[in-house]
Amino acid sequence: MPAQQPLLHDLAIALRAPTVVLSSRDGQIRRTGTQGVLHNDRRVLSEAVLTVDGHEPEPISAGEPTAERGEFVGLLRHLGDEGADPTVWLRRHRTVSATGMGEEIELVSTSARPLECVVELVVAADFAPIELIKDGGDARAVPATTDRDSATWRDQRGLRSVLRAEGAELVSAGDHAVARWRVGLAAAASARLRWEVVVTDEAPLFVPGHAVRLARPEVSTDDRRLTSLLHRSLADLDALLLAEREHPDDVFASAGAPWYLTLFGRDSIWAARLLLPVSVRLAAGTLRTLARAQGTTFDPSTGEAPGKIMHERRRDTTRLGRMSLPALYYGTIDATALWVCLLHDAWRWGMPEAEVRALLPNLRAALRWITDYSDPDGDGFAEYFDESGHGLANQGWKDSGDAVRFANGVIAAPPVALAEVQGYQHEAVLRAADLLTALGEDPGELRAWADRLAHRFRERFWVRAGGDRYPALALDGAKSTVDAVASNMGHLLGTGLLDAAESEDIGARLLGADLAAGFGLRTMSNAAGGYSPLSYHCGSVWPHDTAIVVRGLARAGQSDRAARLGMQLLDAATAFDDRLPELFAGYGMAETATPVPYPASCRPQAWSAASAVVLLETFLGLRVDVPNRTVTVDPPRPSPVGALRVTGLPLAGGTLDVAIDRGGAVTELRLPAGLGG
């Protein structure tokens, strides 16, 4: 059988970017699958197995109380008193830092007699690259150099892992290092042992994003699930923050652990955009980081073009199957328009004007790519085609090879013009015109360009099938409408591309049971020929996708529908202990009582975690325009989460405090000086 991508759904995950630790739920790190300590896309520790007198603890409990911590409890039934009740157990208290991890091992005895035991920790490292791990491949362990106080592993790229174990005897055993403690326990006593692995990287691409911490507003509500989801999501997001080594103050959100713990244009932009209510600085850092890598030339091998925003940046070329993605890769059709939208939205939320003005050359370059280069065949729509032959076949957010299908399940042939991309571009051009005008700059023909796009879209993309009227998923290379019913249409809401009747048709269609089946929005209708609940993009539920549509419904004036769909996502979050994964299976409430994991899904994932802030913003009905000094609070009625109070939401150098009652009426509103309702 060929190697397969390893599964993640049943692993314990703790992280502080750029380090992530994945282990079994018993706390052991075994040489299998994705398990290990990963740092900057390399597995710097591939094994850490703990035994007591040769016995592995029998697991009874595992938890992830915070983003960077793991707690594991296991029984040691070969020790202690006779009888059914265990009297000796072991607890592992794991803490992950940006430069490694450490554990405190707590041996606890309630036995009536003293005990002696030998605790051993067997450790190895293989420095496997992330793409080899993701492909299900294997790497040989690297020999350790062991001395009295430490064991060290080195690779040829400047990475080094150092193991230290307080009070232990350290010895080499082939490619492994063994830390051995001889422990004596008095009756009804405990002992604590400590070990750590510290990672150094001579030339890191990214460093921890310490310069930004997301605001943690106080939130109280009748539905405490919202509070729990927000608390966990913001903690996870803080742990995902990174910055370029040369620009540590420009912080961005890495996409997700473990596969995407790096800079992604689309993902990092959407995360920053959804998180504007808790950090404008994150948006500013994301904008500047991506602007520094903005395309300047045409290069089919990387997908670069002048003004284009990149897709992905890593230290090395990534090879997965037939794909070979260069370290700096531009294969995305939507990141450039989304960058423009983020700049506009950050300005509305209070990004300082001087910082906005500094990015105007990048804005104009991005607009030129949108209007001049994104439509290579001249049909009036942005489209993509992988010219390199080894890049991404699909270059929208649904970027798996089979993601764009007709209603009968047939995969669309390139070049592909995605529906939502036309909406992004329309919004980007209109919002850029608004921004430039407000700053005293000439917007030129931008508004006329947007009007022509809206007219073309109305003529070419709309599908009538039976009683349905909805936008096609895409146009294929033959300019046929790819007529599958999919979540993409929801991304058009609030972009200005639609009129009121079209928005109403889309909103009603999205809330149908074939798409919104109880736990969020399916990526594809279950009536479509290509639907599968365990397909990556053809029937699964992506929390960020649902959140973007919730946001769009609210922006389109459909607050009731936004609230209903948002509550579905809140229902799903509980099943994942408030750590919304990258995606989960598309089974609906009629098929299963609880959401089913997608087994290779990343968690935490930045834009999934950011969905929690979208729910808060939606349930408040919050809209902000700092340049025009207006704040609007218009909640759904009644409030879907009951009474809701938020204090300490950062805004314009101060904070916003707001309270609504169960009916959705605003009972309290405190704004920073200079802002009005």
XYZ file of C-alpha atoms in Angstrom:
677
model
C 0.000 0.000 0.000
C 1.373 3.455 -0.849
C 2.131 5.862 1.971
C -0.906 7.817 3.189
C -1.322 11.163 4.892
C -1.306 10.553 8.664
C -4.405 11.311 10.708
C -4.584 14.016 13.357
C -8.045 13.925 14.888
C -7.109 11.740 17.857
C -3.802 13.428 18.759
C -3.079 15.805 21.621
C -1.763 19.091 20.207
C -0.018 21.909 22.042
C 1.831 24.802 20.452
C 3.541 28.133 20.652
C 4.539 29.083 17.113
C 6.862 28.166 15.527
C 6.838 25.003 17.722
C 4.041 22.434 17.838
C 3.955 19.157 19.775
C 1.754 16.262 18.679
C 1.410 13.143 20.786
C -0.907 10.273 21.509
C -3.656 10.968 23.997
C -1.604 9.086 26.602
C 1.137 11.716 26.297
C 3.629 9.456 24.563
C 5.382 10.714 21.448
C 5.852 7.661 19.281
C 7.699 7.250 16.035
C 4.544 7.088 13.951
C 2.430 9.369 11.798
C 2.697 13.058 12.616
C 3.747 12.631 16.226
C 6.735 14.629 17.375
C 8.001 18.076 18.224
C 7.949 20.204 15.080
C 9.786 23.509 14.791
C 9.837 25.689 11.680
C 8.583 22.803 9.520
C 11.118 20.261 10.825
C 10.536 17.401 13.269
C 13.163 18.168 15.868
C 12.035 15.359 18.189
C 10.461 12.226 16.740
C 10.109 10.115 19.870
C 9.701 10.633 23.608
C 8.388 7.482 25.283
C 8.194 7.288 29.051
C 8.163 4.040 31.042
C 8.297 3.086 34.711
C 10.072 -0.203 35.385
C 9.568 -0.981 31.708
C 5.797 -0.388 31.870
C 3.998 2.353 29.993
C 1.448 4.168 32.173
C -2.141 3.117 31.451
C -3.887 6.302 30.254
C -7.024 7.481 32.011
C -7.098 11.218 31.249
C -5.824 13.773 28.756
C -6.466 17.480 28.442
C -5.317 20.615 26.649
C -6.139 23.355 29.163
C -4.418 26.087 27.159
C -2.875 26.388 23.714
C 0.641 25.584 24.943
C -0.129 23.020 27.648
C -0.996 19.344 27.798
C -1.955 17.291 30.856
C -1.889 13.473 30.919
C -2.665 10.991 33.675
C -1.771 7.291 33.586
C -1.949 4.463 36.109
C 1.034 2.420 37.342
C -0.773 -0.691 38.530
C 2.377 -2.780 38.793
C 3.261 -0.620 41.800
C 1.446 0.027 45.042
C -1.011 -1.824 47.225
C -3.037 -4.839 46.207
C -6.721 -4.372 45.485
C -8.968 -2.919 42.828
C -8.149 0.724 43.519
C -4.938 2.055 41.951
C -2.584 3.598 44.468
C 0.214 4.851 42.177
C -0.166 7.008 39.122
C 1.805 9.379 36.947
C 0.960 12.825 35.625
C 2.736 14.563 32.747
C 2.522 18.358 32.772
C 3.629 19.499 29.312
C 4.458 23.076 28.349
C 5.421 24.170 24.842
C 7.441 27.300 24.114
C 8.532 28.940 20.898
C 11.912 27.212 21.316
C 10.924 23.723 22.427
C 9.012 21.949 25.148
C 9.375 20.794 28.718
C 7.606 18.336 30.980
C 7.217 17.892 34.680
C 6.609 14.261 35.535
C 4.726 13.801 38.773
C 4.754 10.375 40.420
C 1.994 10.128 43.003
C 1.574 7.331 45.529
C -1.114 6.755 48.128
C 0.384 3.365 48.931
C 0.841 2.439 52.589
C 4.401 1.309 51.930
C 7.530 2.905 50.451
C 8.299 2.199 46.780
C 11.271 2.214 44.433
C 11.129 2.411 40.661
C 13.147 3.307 37.563
C 11.727 5.933 35.220
C 13.090 5.988 31.690
C 12.552 8.424 28.862
C 13.651 7.268 25.403
C 14.134 10.153 22.974
C 15.020 10.402 19.263
C 15.079 12.991 16.482
C 14.915 12.661 12.700
C 14.540 16.271 11.413
C 11.974 15.104 8.864
C 10.539 17.984 6.775
C 6.847 18.707 7.119
C 6.004 17.654 3.557
C 7.568 14.220 4.078
C 5.517 13.761 7.243
C 2.333 14.917 5.499
C 2.965 12.492 2.643
C 3.198 9.619 5.129
C 6.913 9.193 4.534
C 9.601 8.117 6.962
C 13.002 9.487 7.890
C 15.964 7.857 9.585
C 16.777 8.915 13.114
C 19.790 11.168 13.556
C 22.419 9.888 16.026
C 22.574 11.752 19.316
C 25.710 13.095 20.939
C 25.389 12.436 24.650
C 27.406 13.790 27.541
C 26.836 13.892 31.276
C 24.283 16.710 31.212
C 22.627 16.639 27.795
C 21.970 14.879 24.520
C 22.233 16.813 21.262
C 20.943 16.233 17.734
C 21.959 18.381 14.734
C 20.849 18.573 11.133
C 22.625 20.117 8.149
C 20.385 23.195 7.989
C 21.431 24.779 11.257
C 18.812 23.200 13.525
C 19.829 21.717 16.872
C 17.818 19.933 19.569
C 19.230 19.613 23.075
C 17.718 17.305 25.703
C 18.265 18.014 29.375
C 16.840 15.926 32.206
C 17.366 17.129 35.775
C 18.923 14.493 38.017
C 18.833 11.782 35.362
C 21.537 9.549 34.018
C 21.869 10.188 30.281
C 23.141 7.438 27.984
C 23.194 6.702 24.257
C 21.372 3.677 22.883
C 21.921 3.530 19.128
C 20.150 6.512 17.578
C 18.316 7.199 20.831
C 19.159 8.966 24.033
C 17.871 7.531 27.300
C 17.272 9.562 30.440
C 17.021 7.327 33.516
C 15.896 8.296 37.021
C 15.997 6.001 40.036
C 13.162 7.118 42.267
C 12.379 6.262 45.867
C 8.935 7.140 47.204
C 8.022 7.151 50.868
C 4.578 5.891 51.817
C 1.818 8.222 50.543
C 4.332 10.549 48.896
C 5.059 12.066 45.507
C 8.105 12.958 43.414
C 8.661 15.338 40.532
C 11.060 14.865 37.624
C 11.790 17.380 34.889
C 13.066 17.247 31.335
C 13.108 19.595 28.366
C 14.208 19.865 24.773
C 15.513 23.238 23.584
C 15.683 24.019 19.867
C 18.004 26.519 18.220
C 17.748 27.612 14.593
C 20.658 29.489 13.043
C 18.579 31.096 10.279
C 14.854 31.038 11.063
C 12.462 32.341 8.450
C 9.943 33.381 11.111
C 10.104 34.148 14.815
C 7.418 34.283 17.517
C 5.009 37.195 17.122
C 5.513 38.556 20.620
C 4.833 42.171 19.592
C 1.073 41.621 19.332
C -1.367 40.066 21.755
C -5.020 39.932 20.828
C -7.413 41.802 23.078
C -9.422 39.667 25.488
C -12.692 41.533 26.033
C -14.845 40.413 28.938
C -17.903 38.663 27.575
C -20.852 37.420 29.581
C -23.951 35.905 28.045
C -26.834 33.601 28.832
C -25.326 31.098 26.382
C -21.975 30.405 27.990
C -20.805 28.424 24.986
C -19.978 31.687 23.238
C -17.773 32.809 26.123
C -15.953 29.470 26.212
C -15.406 29.457 22.462
C -14.040 33.003 22.468
C -11.677 32.336 25.367
C -10.206 29.219 23.764
C -10.067 30.666 20.251
C -8.219 33.832 21.244
C -5.693 31.822 23.267
C -5.065 29.541 20.298
C -4.710 32.515 17.976
C -2.113 34.124 20.228
C -0.152 30.877 20.007
C -0.259 30.968 16.180
C 1.279 34.444 15.795
C 4.567 34.820 13.920
C 6.693 37.562 12.371
C 9.585 37.764 9.938
C 12.943 37.673 11.686
C 13.904 41.024 10.157
C 10.539 42.647 11.045
C 9.502 41.307 14.458
C 6.911 44.055 15.027
C 4.877 43.132 11.935
C 2.948 40.176 13.293
C 0.681 37.864 11.297
C -1.293 34.724 12.050
C 0.233 31.539 10.701
C -2.429 29.420 9.034
C -2.578 26.345 11.279
C -0.890 23.437 12.989
C 0.816 21.294 11.996
C 0.763 21.486 8.186
C 0.450 25.233 7.716
C 2.401 26.855 10.547
C 3.745 29.545 8.225
C 2.688 32.612 6.243
C -0.223 32.071 3.847
C -1.562 35.036 1.915
C -5.227 34.097 1.844
C -5.379 32.482 5.280
C -3.426 35.172 7.098
C -5.485 37.908 5.429
C -8.820 36.328 6.293
C -7.702 35.690 9.876
C -6.641 39.323 10.280
C -9.833 40.554 8.652
C -12.100 38.479 10.887
C -10.081 39.538 13.944
C -10.284 43.300 13.405
C -12.600 43.714 16.426
C -9.774 42.484 18.680
C -6.649 43.766 16.877
C -5.991 46.360 14.209
C -2.239 45.897 14.744
C -2.460 42.312 13.510
C -4.074 43.535 10.302
C -1.388 46.191 9.836
C 1.421 43.700 10.384
C -0.165 41.212 7.980
C -0.566 43.882 5.306
C 3.049 45.049 5.580
C 4.480 41.536 5.680
C 2.658 40.564 2.496
C 3.439 43.884 0.821
C 7.169 43.238 1.203
C 6.779 40.057 -0.867
C 4.405 41.560 -3.440
C 5.190 40.398 -6.964
C 7.331 42.549 -9.236
C 7.869 40.393 -12.331
C 6.278 37.615 -14.379
C 7.516 34.145 -13.459
C 5.355 31.137 -14.474
C 7.438 28.793 -12.329
C 6.347 30.546 -9.124
C 3.112 32.181 -10.320
C 4.545 35.629 -9.594
C 3.184 38.676 -11.410
C 3.570 42.413 -10.765
C 1.342 43.513 -7.897
C 0.288 39.992 -6.959
C 0.120 38.912 -3.329
C 1.802 35.619 -2.527
C 0.131 32.361 -1.550
C 2.658 30.645 0.699
C 6.152 31.132 2.058
C 8.400 28.446 3.480
C 12.111 27.909 3.963
C 12.421 25.282 1.228
C 10.614 23.935 -1.820
C 7.625 21.796 -0.822
C 7.168 18.530 -2.710
C 3.876 16.674 -2.314
C 3.058 14.037 -4.909
C 3.192 15.675 -8.347
C 3.374 19.127 -6.811
C 6.563 21.042 -6.254
C 5.867 24.437 -4.743
C 8.745 26.919 -4.549
C 9.619 28.383 -1.170
C 7.927 31.654 -2.189
C 4.842 30.703 -4.184
C 2.224 32.978 -5.739
C -0.346 30.400 -6.891
C -3.470 32.142 -5.583
C -6.209 33.941 -7.496
C -7.834 35.659 -4.517
C -5.159 36.882 -2.075
C -4.516 40.123 -3.968
C -8.132 41.302 -3.850
C -8.424 40.165 -0.241
C -5.305 42.186 0.648
C -6.999 45.298 -0.753
C -10.177 44.512 1.210
C -8.154 44.073 4.401
C -6.444 47.439 3.914
C -9.815 49.139 3.527
C -11.367 47.331 6.496
C -8.364 48.016 8.732
C -8.650 51.709 7.843
C -12.333 51.652 8.796
C -11.447 50.013 12.128
C -8.858 52.665 12.948
C -5.527 51.765 11.342
C -3.541 55.030 11.524
C -3.766 57.079 8.353
C 0.007 57.393 8.048
C 0.329 53.604 8.012
C -2.418 53.335 5.408
C -0.787 55.970 3.207
C 2.547 54.159 3.393
C 0.860 51.192 1.664
C -0.753 53.162 -1.173
C 1.984 52.191 -3.698
C 1.282 48.540 -2.879
C -2.446 49.206 -3.183
C -2.036 50.658 -6.657
C 0.160 47.738 -7.706
C -2.461 45.288 -6.420
C -5.223 47.128 -8.272
C -3.216 46.986 -11.482
C -2.880 43.200 -11.103
C -6.649 42.948 -10.580
C -7.631 45.123 -13.527
C -4.817 44.288 -15.983
C -3.339 40.864 -15.247
C -5.854 38.626 -13.454
C -7.843 37.948 -16.655
C -5.320 36.477 -19.109
C -7.855 35.437 -21.767
C -9.712 38.758 -21.726
C -13.217 37.431 -21.078
C -13.751 39.904 -18.245
C -13.353 37.496 -15.308
C -10.381 36.683 -13.072
C -9.248 33.123 -13.663
C -6.326 30.815 -12.958
C -4.336 28.145 -14.707
C -1.200 26.480 -13.375
C 1.347 27.342 -16.056
C 4.182 25.607 -14.213
C 2.644 22.135 -14.396
C 3.748 21.410 -10.833
C 1.725 23.913 -8.812
C -1.805 24.009 -7.460
C -4.407 23.000 -10.033
C -7.038 25.016 -8.147
C -6.015 28.377 -6.736
C -9.042 29.611 -4.810
C -9.601 28.752 -1.179
C -10.931 25.352 -2.253
C -7.586 24.343 -3.693
C -7.762 20.548 -3.824
C -7.655 19.079 -7.304
C -11.289 17.911 -7.325
C -12.856 20.957 -5.651
C -14.536 22.564 -8.677
C -17.271 20.293 -10.045
C -20.445 20.418 -12.070
C -23.716 19.312 -10.479
C -23.236 15.879 -12.066
C -19.858 15.483 -10.336
C -17.652 16.088 -13.388
C -14.505 18.076 -12.514
C -14.211 21.416 -14.291
C -11.349 21.873 -16.758
C -9.084 24.939 -16.476
C -8.765 27.832 -16.713
C -11.325 28.366 -13.955
C -13.075 31.611 -13.003
C -14.507 31.223 -9.486
C -17.681 33.031 -8.492
C -16.406 34.313 -5.152
C -13.235 35.717 -6.709
C -15.328 38.018 -8.885
C -17.030 39.206 -5.712
C -13.715 39.775 -3.945
C -12.416 41.782 -6.875
C -15.577 43.859 -7.130
C -15.413 44.661 -3.426
C -11.679 45.376 -3.559
C -11.984 47.848 -6.424
C -14.976 49.660 -4.925
C -13.444 49.862 -1.459
C -10.129 51.019 -2.909
C -12.002 53.803 -4.691
C -13.615 54.805 -1.396
C -10.268 54.765 0.404
C -8.402 56.706 -2.249
C -11.144 59.326 -2.449
C -11.174 59.780 1.328
C -7.400 60.282 1.297
C -7.586 62.878 -1.478
C -6.234 60.529 -4.146
C -7.670 60.001 -7.630
C -9.589 56.701 -7.897
C -9.618 56.894 -11.684
C -11.989 54.483 -13.416
C -12.244 52.004 -10.569
C -15.969 52.419 -9.958
C -16.759 52.079 -13.655
C -14.607 48.917 -13.801
C -16.592 47.452 -10.873
C -19.898 48.301 -12.555
C -18.870 46.498 -15.731
C -17.833 43.429 -13.735
C -21.195 43.338 -11.941
C -23.002 43.517 -15.281
C -20.932 40.688 -16.780
C -21.376 38.533 -13.695
C -25.158 38.984 -13.795
C -25.215 37.882 -17.438
C -22.921 34.847 -17.187
C -22.916 33.314 -13.727
C -26.537 32.939 -12.677
C -28.078 29.473 -12.959
C -31.744 28.496 -13.072
C -32.412 24.848 -12.178
C -35.957 23.845 -11.357
C -37.135 26.324 -8.765
C -33.588 27.356 -7.867
C -31.836 30.558 -8.906
C -28.236 30.839 -7.739
C -24.732 31.796 -8.944
C -22.663 29.045 -10.495
C -19.626 27.830 -8.605
C -17.409 28.898 -11.519
C -16.933 29.132 -15.259
C -14.695 26.443 -16.730
C -12.185 26.696 -19.563
C -14.945 26.421 -22.165
C -16.866 29.225 -20.362
C -19.583 26.787 -19.285
C -21.296 27.467 -15.964
C -20.095 25.010 -13.328
C -23.518 24.523 -11.813
C -22.884 22.673 -8.532
C -24.611 24.262 -5.541
C -21.767 25.203 -3.201
C -20.949 27.513 -0.317
C -18.893 29.809 -2.559
C -21.987 31.822 -3.437
C -22.200 32.971 0.182
C -18.890 34.830 -0.172
C -20.593 37.187 -2.641
C -22.835 38.632 0.070
C -21.805 42.105 1.141
C -19.296 42.550 -1.698
C -21.514 44.987 -3.629
C -21.678 42.643 -6.623
C -25.317 41.693 -5.942
C -28.548 43.609 -5.865
C -31.027 43.181 -3.008
C -33.089 40.505 -4.763
C -29.992 38.482 -5.656
C -28.738 38.674 -2.075
C -32.122 37.473 -0.849
C -32.095 34.515 -3.250
C -28.613 33.494 -2.136
C -29.401 33.887 1.569
C -32.481 31.696 1.283
C -30.598 29.079 -0.774
C -27.712 28.879 1.690
C -29.996 28.102 4.627
C -31.499 25.091 2.871
C -31.014 21.764 4.651
C -28.814 20.422 1.830
C -26.190 23.056 2.713
C -26.853 24.220 6.301
C -27.555 20.837 7.853
C -27.173 21.709 11.525
C -23.445 22.072 12.269
C -22.524 24.784 9.789
C -22.412 25.245 6.048
C -21.453 22.364 3.808
C -18.961 23.283 1.114
C -21.195 21.528 -1.417
C -24.853 20.547 -1.428
C -25.497 16.930 -0.531
C -27.650 16.746 -3.688
C -24.631 17.403 -5.927
C -23.019 14.581 -7.850
C -19.589 15.122 -6.332
C -20.778 15.388 -2.724
C -19.067 13.417 0.032
C -19.201 14.337 3.727
C -15.529 13.373 4.069
C -14.331 15.215 0.972
C -11.857 17.989 1.715
C -13.813 20.577 -0.271
C -16.892 18.824 -1.698
C -19.218 18.413 1.249
C -17.245 18.975 4.456
C -17.864 21.927 6.788
C -15.138 24.561 7.159
C -15.780 26.852 10.143
C -14.154 29.869 8.470
C -16.315 29.353 5.373
C -19.417 29.330 7.547
C -18.196 32.411 9.432
C -17.525 34.354 6.230
C -21.049 33.591 5.083
C -22.452 34.563 8.505
C -20.578 37.850 8.167
C -21.856 38.326 4.610
C -25.457 37.653 5.602
C -25.183 40.256 8.348
C -23.635 42.792 5.957
C -26.459 42.116 3.491
C -29.081 42.957 6.116
C -30.104 39.330 6.728
C -29.373 39.294 10.453
C -31.891 36.549 11.251
C -30.267 34.152 8.797
C -26.811 35.189 10.002
C -27.845 34.373 13.580
C -29.319 30.994 12.633
C -26.219 29.914 10.735
C -23.934 31.296 13.445
C -25.724 29.229 16.074
C -25.075 26.099 14.007
C -21.359 26.815 14.240
C -21.667 27.401 17.977
C -23.421 24.028 18.290
C -20.519 22.371 16.459
C -17.798 23.999 18.558
C -18.827 22.202 21.727
C -18.056 18.827 20.148
C -14.463 19.934 19.547
C -13.865 21.284 23.069
C -14.105 24.828 21.652
C -11.064 24.274 19.410
C -12.721 24.516 16.010
C -10.646 22.480 13.554
C -9.703 23.358 10.002
C -12.743 21.385 8.822
C -14.995 18.520 9.856
C -17.249 16.028 8.083
C -20.411 17.296 6.441
C -22.849 14.997 8.223
C -25.913 16.891 9.382
C -27.925 16.711 12.578
C -30.332 14.279 10.912
C -27.440 11.844 10.395
C -25.411 12.157 13.600
C -25.913 13.555 17.069
C -22.469 15.127 17.137
C -20.094 16.443 14.455
C -17.726 13.880 12.961
C -14.042 14.867 12.640
C -12.261 15.097 9.329
C -9.356 12.895 10.401
C -6.458 14.863 8.865
C -7.747 18.298 9.869
C -5.385 20.855 11.385
C -6.108 22.354 14.776
C -5.844 25.005 15.850
C -6.425 26.759 12.533
C -6.253 30.545 12.499
C -9.296 31.374 10.417
C -11.344 28.691 12.175
C -10.467 30.175 15.559
C -11.202 33.658 14.219
C -14.751 32.493 13.513
C -15.524 32.981 17.200
C -14.971 36.734 16.837
C -17.288 36.788 13.815
C -20.022 35.252 15.955
C -19.538 37.914 18.629
C -19.588 40.702 16.040
C -22.710 39.241 14.421
C -24.621 38.722 17.654
C -23.865 42.340 18.556
C -24.728 43.607 15.084
C -21.529 45.655 15.286
C -20.299 47.877 12.448
C -17.455 50.370 12.831
C -16.269 53.313 10.729
C -13.581 55.199 12.635
C -12.746 57.708 9.846
C -16.396 58.819 9.842
C -16.576 58.463 13.648
C -19.602 56.145 13.617
C -20.354 52.902 15.429
C -23.522 50.917 14.802
C -24.890 48.265 17.162
C -27.931 46.538 15.660
C -28.282 43.005 17.090
C -30.579 40.294 15.737
C -33.954 40.278 17.483
C -34.327 38.319 19.642
C -30.717 37.769 20.644
C -29.731 34.200 19.685
C -27.501 33.899 22.789
C -29.789 35.701 25.223
C -28.546 38.670 27.199
C -25.036 39.635 26.116
C -22.546 42.056 27.662
C -19.120 42.904 26.231
C -16.592 45.196 27.892
C -13.090 46.157 26.824
C -13.432 45.737 23.067
C -10.537 47.846 21.699
C -11.533 50.702 19.434
C -9.908 53.974 18.318
C -7.480 54.194 21.218
C -10.162 53.363 23.784
C -12.651 50.598 24.403
C -16.221 49.800 23.484
C -18.636 48.488 26.136
C -22.050 47.270 25.077
C -24.919 45.251 26.540
C -28.078 43.879 24.941
C -31.033 42.113 26.518
C -32.625 38.837 25.468
C -34.880 40.601 23.038
C -31.900 42.149 21.252
C -32.436 45.688 22.530
C -29.298 47.684 23.336
C -29.370 48.502 27.058
C -25.908 50.002 27.426
C -23.376 51.529 25.034
C -20.126 53.270 25.959
C -17.922 54.530 23.138
C -14.456 56.067 23.033
C -14.398 59.849 22.910
C -15.107 61.242 19.476
C -17.173 58.313 18.239
C -20.952 58.407 17.968
C -23.759 55.967 17.242
